[in-house]
Short mmCIF file of C-alpha atoms and ligand atoms in Angstrom, two decimals:
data_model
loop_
_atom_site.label_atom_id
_atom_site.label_comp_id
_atom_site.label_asym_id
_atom_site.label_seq_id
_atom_site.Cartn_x
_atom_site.Cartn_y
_atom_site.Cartn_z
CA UNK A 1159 0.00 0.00 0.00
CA UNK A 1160 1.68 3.11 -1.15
CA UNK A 1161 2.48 5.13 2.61
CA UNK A 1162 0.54 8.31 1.72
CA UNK A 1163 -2.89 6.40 1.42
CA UNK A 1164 -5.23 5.35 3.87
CA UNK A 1165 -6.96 1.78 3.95
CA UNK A 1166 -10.32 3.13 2.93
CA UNK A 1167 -8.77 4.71 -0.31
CA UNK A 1168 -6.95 1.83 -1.21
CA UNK A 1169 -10.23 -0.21 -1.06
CA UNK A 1170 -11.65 2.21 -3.34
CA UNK A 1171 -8.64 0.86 -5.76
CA UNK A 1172 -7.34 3.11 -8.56
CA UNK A 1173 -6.28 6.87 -7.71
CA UNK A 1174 -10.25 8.25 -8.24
CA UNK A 1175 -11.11 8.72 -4.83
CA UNK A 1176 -14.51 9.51 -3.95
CA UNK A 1177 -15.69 12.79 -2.35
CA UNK A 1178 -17.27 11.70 0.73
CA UNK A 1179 -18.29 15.83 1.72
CA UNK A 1180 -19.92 16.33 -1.59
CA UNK A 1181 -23.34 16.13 -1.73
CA UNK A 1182 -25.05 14.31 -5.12
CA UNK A 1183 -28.26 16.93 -5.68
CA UNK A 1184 -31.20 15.41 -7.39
CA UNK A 1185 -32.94 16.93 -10.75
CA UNK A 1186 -36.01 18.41 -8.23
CA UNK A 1187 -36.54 18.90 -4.83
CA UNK A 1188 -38.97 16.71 -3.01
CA UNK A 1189 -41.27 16.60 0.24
CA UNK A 1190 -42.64 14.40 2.36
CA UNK A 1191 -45.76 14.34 3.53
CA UNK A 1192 -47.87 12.33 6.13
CA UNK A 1193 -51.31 11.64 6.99
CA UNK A 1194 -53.08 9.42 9.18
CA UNK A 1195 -56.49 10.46 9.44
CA UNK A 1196 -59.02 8.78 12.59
CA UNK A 1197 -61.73 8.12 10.14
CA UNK A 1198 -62.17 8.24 6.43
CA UNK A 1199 -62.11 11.78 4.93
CA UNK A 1200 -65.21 13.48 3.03
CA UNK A 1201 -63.68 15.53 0.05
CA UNK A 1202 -64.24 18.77 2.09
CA UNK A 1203 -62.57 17.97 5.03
CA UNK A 1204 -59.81 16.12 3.32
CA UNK A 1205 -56.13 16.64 4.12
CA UNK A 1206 -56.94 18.66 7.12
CA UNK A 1207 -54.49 16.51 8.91
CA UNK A 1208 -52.16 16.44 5.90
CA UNK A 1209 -48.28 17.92 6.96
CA UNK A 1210 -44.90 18.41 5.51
CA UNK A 1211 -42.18 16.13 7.33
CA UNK A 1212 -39.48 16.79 5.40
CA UNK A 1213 -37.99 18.32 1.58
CA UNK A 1214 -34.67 17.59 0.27
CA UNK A 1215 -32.95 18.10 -2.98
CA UNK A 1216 -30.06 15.54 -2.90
CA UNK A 1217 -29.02 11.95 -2.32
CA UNK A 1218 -27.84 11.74 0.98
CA UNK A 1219 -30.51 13.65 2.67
CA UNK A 1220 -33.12 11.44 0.84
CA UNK A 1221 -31.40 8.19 2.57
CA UNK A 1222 -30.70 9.93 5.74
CA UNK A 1223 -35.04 10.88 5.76
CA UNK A 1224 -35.80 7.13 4.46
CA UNK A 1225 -33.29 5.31 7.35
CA UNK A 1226 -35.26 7.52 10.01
CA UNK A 1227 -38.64 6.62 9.03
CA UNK A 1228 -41.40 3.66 9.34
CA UNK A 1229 -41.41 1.54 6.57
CA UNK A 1230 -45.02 1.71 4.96
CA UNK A 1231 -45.77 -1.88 5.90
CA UNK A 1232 -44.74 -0.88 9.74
CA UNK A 1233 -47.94 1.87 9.44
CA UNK A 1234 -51.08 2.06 10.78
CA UNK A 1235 -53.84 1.63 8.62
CA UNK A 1236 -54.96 4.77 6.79
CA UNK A 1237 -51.51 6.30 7.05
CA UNK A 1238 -50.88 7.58 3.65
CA UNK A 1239 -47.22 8.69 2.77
CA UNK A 1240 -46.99 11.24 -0.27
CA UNK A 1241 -43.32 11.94 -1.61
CA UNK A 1242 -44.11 15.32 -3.67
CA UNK A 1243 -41.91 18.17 -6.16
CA UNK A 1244 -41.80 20.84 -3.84
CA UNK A 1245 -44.17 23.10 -4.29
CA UNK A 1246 -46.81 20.65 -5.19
CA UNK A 1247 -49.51 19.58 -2.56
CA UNK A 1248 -50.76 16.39 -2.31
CA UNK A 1249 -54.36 17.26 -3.20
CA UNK A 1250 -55.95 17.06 -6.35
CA UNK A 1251 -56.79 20.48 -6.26
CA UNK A 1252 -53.37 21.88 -6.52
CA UNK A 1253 -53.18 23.37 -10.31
CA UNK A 1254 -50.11 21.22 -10.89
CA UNK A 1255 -52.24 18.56 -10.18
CA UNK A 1256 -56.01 19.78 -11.24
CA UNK A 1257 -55.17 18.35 -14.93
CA UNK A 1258 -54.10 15.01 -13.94
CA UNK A 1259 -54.47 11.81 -12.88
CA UNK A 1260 -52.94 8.85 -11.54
CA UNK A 1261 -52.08 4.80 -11.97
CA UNK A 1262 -52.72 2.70 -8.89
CA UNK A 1263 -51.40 -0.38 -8.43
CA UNK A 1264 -52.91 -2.54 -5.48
CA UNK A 1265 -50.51 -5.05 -3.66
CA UNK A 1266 -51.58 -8.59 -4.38
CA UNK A 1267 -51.60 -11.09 -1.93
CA UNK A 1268 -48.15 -12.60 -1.55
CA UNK A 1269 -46.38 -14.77 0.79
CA UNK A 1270 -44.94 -11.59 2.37
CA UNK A 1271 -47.27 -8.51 1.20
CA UNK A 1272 -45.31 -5.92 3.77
CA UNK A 1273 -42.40 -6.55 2.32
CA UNK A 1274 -43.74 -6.54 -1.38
CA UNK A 1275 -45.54 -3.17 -0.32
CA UNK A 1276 -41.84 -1.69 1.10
CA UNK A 1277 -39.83 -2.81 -2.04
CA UNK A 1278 -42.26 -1.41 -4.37
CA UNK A 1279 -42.43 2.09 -2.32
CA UNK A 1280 -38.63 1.72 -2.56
CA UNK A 1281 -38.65 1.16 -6.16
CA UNK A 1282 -40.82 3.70 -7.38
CA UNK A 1283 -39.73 6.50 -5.15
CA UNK A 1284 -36.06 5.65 -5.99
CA UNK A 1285 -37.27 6.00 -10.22
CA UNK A 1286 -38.92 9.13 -9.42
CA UNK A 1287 -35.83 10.83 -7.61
CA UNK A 1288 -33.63 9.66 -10.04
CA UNK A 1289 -35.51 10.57 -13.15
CA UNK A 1290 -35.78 7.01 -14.46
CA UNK A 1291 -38.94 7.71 -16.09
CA UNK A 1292 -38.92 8.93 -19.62
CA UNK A 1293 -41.38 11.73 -18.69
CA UNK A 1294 -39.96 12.69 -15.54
CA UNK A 1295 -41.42 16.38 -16.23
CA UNK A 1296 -45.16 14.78 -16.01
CA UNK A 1297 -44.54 13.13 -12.44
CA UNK A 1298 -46.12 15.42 -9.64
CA UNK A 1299 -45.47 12.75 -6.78
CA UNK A 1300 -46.08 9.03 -5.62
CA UNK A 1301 -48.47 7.78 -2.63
CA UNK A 1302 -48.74 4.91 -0.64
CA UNK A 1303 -51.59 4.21 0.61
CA UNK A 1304 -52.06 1.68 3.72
CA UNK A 1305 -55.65 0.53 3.67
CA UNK A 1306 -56.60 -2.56 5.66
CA UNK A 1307 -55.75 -5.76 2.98
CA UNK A 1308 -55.76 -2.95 0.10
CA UNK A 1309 -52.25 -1.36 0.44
CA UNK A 1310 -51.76 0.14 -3.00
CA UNK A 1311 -49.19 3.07 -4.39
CA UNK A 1312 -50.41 5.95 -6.60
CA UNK A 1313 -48.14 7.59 -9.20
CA UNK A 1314 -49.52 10.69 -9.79
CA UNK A 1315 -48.94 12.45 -12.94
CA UNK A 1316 -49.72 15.99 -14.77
CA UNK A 1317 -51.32 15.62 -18.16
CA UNK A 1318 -54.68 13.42 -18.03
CA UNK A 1319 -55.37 14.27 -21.72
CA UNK A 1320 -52.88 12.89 -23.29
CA UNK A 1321 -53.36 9.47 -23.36
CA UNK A 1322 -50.10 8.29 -25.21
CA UNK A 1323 -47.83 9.49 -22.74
CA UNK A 1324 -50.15 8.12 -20.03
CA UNK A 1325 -49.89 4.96 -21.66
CA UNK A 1326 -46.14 4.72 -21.81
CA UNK A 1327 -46.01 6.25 -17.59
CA UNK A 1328 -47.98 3.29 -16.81
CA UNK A 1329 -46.49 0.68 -18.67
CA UNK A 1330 -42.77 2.07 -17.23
CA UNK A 1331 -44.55 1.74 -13.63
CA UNK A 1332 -45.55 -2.05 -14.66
CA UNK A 1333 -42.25 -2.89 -15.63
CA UNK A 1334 -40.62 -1.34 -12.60
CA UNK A 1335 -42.76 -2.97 -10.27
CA UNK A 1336 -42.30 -6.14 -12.13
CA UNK A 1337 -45.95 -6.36 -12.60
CA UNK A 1338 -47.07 -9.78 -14.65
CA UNK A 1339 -48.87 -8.60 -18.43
CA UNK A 1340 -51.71 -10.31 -16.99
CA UNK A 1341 -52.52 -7.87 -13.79
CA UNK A 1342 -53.63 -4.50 -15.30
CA UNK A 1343 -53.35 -1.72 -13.22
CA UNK A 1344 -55.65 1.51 -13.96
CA UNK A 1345 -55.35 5.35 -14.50
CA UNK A 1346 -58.27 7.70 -12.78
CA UNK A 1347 -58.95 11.44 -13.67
CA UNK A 1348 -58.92 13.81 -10.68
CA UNK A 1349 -61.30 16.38 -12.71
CA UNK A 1350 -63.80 12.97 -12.71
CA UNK A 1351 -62.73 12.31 -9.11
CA UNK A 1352 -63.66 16.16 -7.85
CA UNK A 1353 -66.68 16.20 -9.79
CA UNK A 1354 -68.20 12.80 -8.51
CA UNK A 1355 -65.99 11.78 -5.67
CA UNK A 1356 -64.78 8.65 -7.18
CA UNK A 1357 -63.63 8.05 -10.67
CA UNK A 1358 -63.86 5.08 -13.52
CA UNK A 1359 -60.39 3.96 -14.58
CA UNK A 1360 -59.97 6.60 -17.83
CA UNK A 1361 -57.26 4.24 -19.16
CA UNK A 1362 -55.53 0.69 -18.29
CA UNK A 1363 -52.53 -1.20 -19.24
P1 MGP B 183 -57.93 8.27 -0.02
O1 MGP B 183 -57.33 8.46 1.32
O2 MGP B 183 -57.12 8.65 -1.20
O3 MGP B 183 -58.36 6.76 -0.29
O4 MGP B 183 -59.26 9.08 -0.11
P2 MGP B 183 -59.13 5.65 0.55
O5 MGP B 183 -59.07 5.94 2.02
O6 MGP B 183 -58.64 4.34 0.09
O7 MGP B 183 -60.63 5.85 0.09
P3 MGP B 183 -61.28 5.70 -1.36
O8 MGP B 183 -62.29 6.81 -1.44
O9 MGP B 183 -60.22 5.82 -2.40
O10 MGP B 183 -61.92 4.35 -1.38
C1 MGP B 183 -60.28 9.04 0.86
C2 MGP B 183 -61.24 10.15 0.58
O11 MGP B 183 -60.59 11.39 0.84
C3 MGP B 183 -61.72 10.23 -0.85
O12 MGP B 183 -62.83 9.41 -1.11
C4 MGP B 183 -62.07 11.71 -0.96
O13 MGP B 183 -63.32 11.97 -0.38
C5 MGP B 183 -60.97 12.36 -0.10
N1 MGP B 183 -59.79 12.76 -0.88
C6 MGP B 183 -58.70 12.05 -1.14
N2 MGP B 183 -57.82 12.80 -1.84
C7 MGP B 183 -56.50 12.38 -2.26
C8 MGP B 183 -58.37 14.02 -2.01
C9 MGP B 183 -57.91 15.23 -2.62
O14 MGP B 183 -56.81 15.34 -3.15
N3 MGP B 183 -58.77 16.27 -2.55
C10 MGP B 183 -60.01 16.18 -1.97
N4 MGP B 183 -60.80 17.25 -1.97
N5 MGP B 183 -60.43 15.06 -1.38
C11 MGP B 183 -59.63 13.99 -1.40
#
């Protein structure tokens, strides 16, 4: 081992050593939010409860948030976690969210459905942070949802109209979450959703 290197750097191997103090910053900057409401919410009472926990805009603050919080399987039912782009609010009413819509996917039964539920959170959020998707621009945020024996995630996206590129979001979301072409998963309107309260699937794939 040359003298003037420490062990750590010579497990790193080659000369490029990594920069431990630098911080790896993110494409957007993203909150969490966190509700757990006593009893199921009427549309105009909803999110009353609804609160910020915490934003960050770079790698090691997102992993430093996610090692400090309850996994979504370790929730109580009707806990909802919503990882937004700041400056978006989880509502359907916010304008960057008034034209859109989102895919739910509901976790099937499994041998172990918590920990299907956590890796799938973990997926997603981890695609959305790191601008895996194709249209990153059209994601406004991701939900999980803890509902007793219906835990499901919502991808929530910008641009209900265009079905094409609704299409492709919810086939990427498939394949990420390694969804069989046999389980279809379905995209609601939240201009159909305000209007009547719930909402018919607009598309599926
Ligand atoms: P929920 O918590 O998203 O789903 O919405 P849950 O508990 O599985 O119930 P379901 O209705 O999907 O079967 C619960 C209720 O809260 C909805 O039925 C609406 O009345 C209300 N609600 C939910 N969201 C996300 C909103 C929203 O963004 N705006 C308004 N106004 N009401 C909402």
């Amino acid at each position: 081992m040359a003298e003037d290197r420490t062990p750590e750097q010579e497990a790193q191997g080659g000369g490029d050593e990594i920069d431990m103090s630098r911080r790896h910053p993110l494409e957007y900057r993203w909150t969490l939010w966190f509700d757990n409401p006593a009893q199921k919410q009427s549309m105009n009472k909803f999110g009353q409860g609804l609160r910020p926990v915490y934003s960050f805009d770079n790698v090691e603050d997102f992993w430093c948030l996610y090692n400090n919080i309850k996994a979504p399987s370790q929730l109580q039912p009707s806990a909802t976690y919503y990882l937004f782009k700041d400056g978006i609010q989880p509502k359907w009413e916010d304008p960057k969210n008034a034209n859109g819509g989102c895919w739910t996917a509901t976790v099937p039964r499994a041998a172990n459905p918590g920990q299907l539920l956590d890796a799938w959170w973990l997926h997603l959020v981890l695609a959305c942070i790191g601008e895996q998707f194709e249209e990153g621009d059209e994601v406004c945020g991701v939900t999980v949802n803890i509902r007793n024996g219906k835990n499901r995630i919502e991808m929530w996206t910008k641009t209900a109209a265009n079905e094409a590129l609704q299409i492709s979001v919810g086939k990427q979301l498939k394949q990420l979450l390694d969804m069989s072409d046999n389980t279809k998963i379905g995209f609601s309107v939240f201009a159909d959703k305000l209007q009547q309260g719930k909402a018919r699937d607009r598309y599926s794939v």
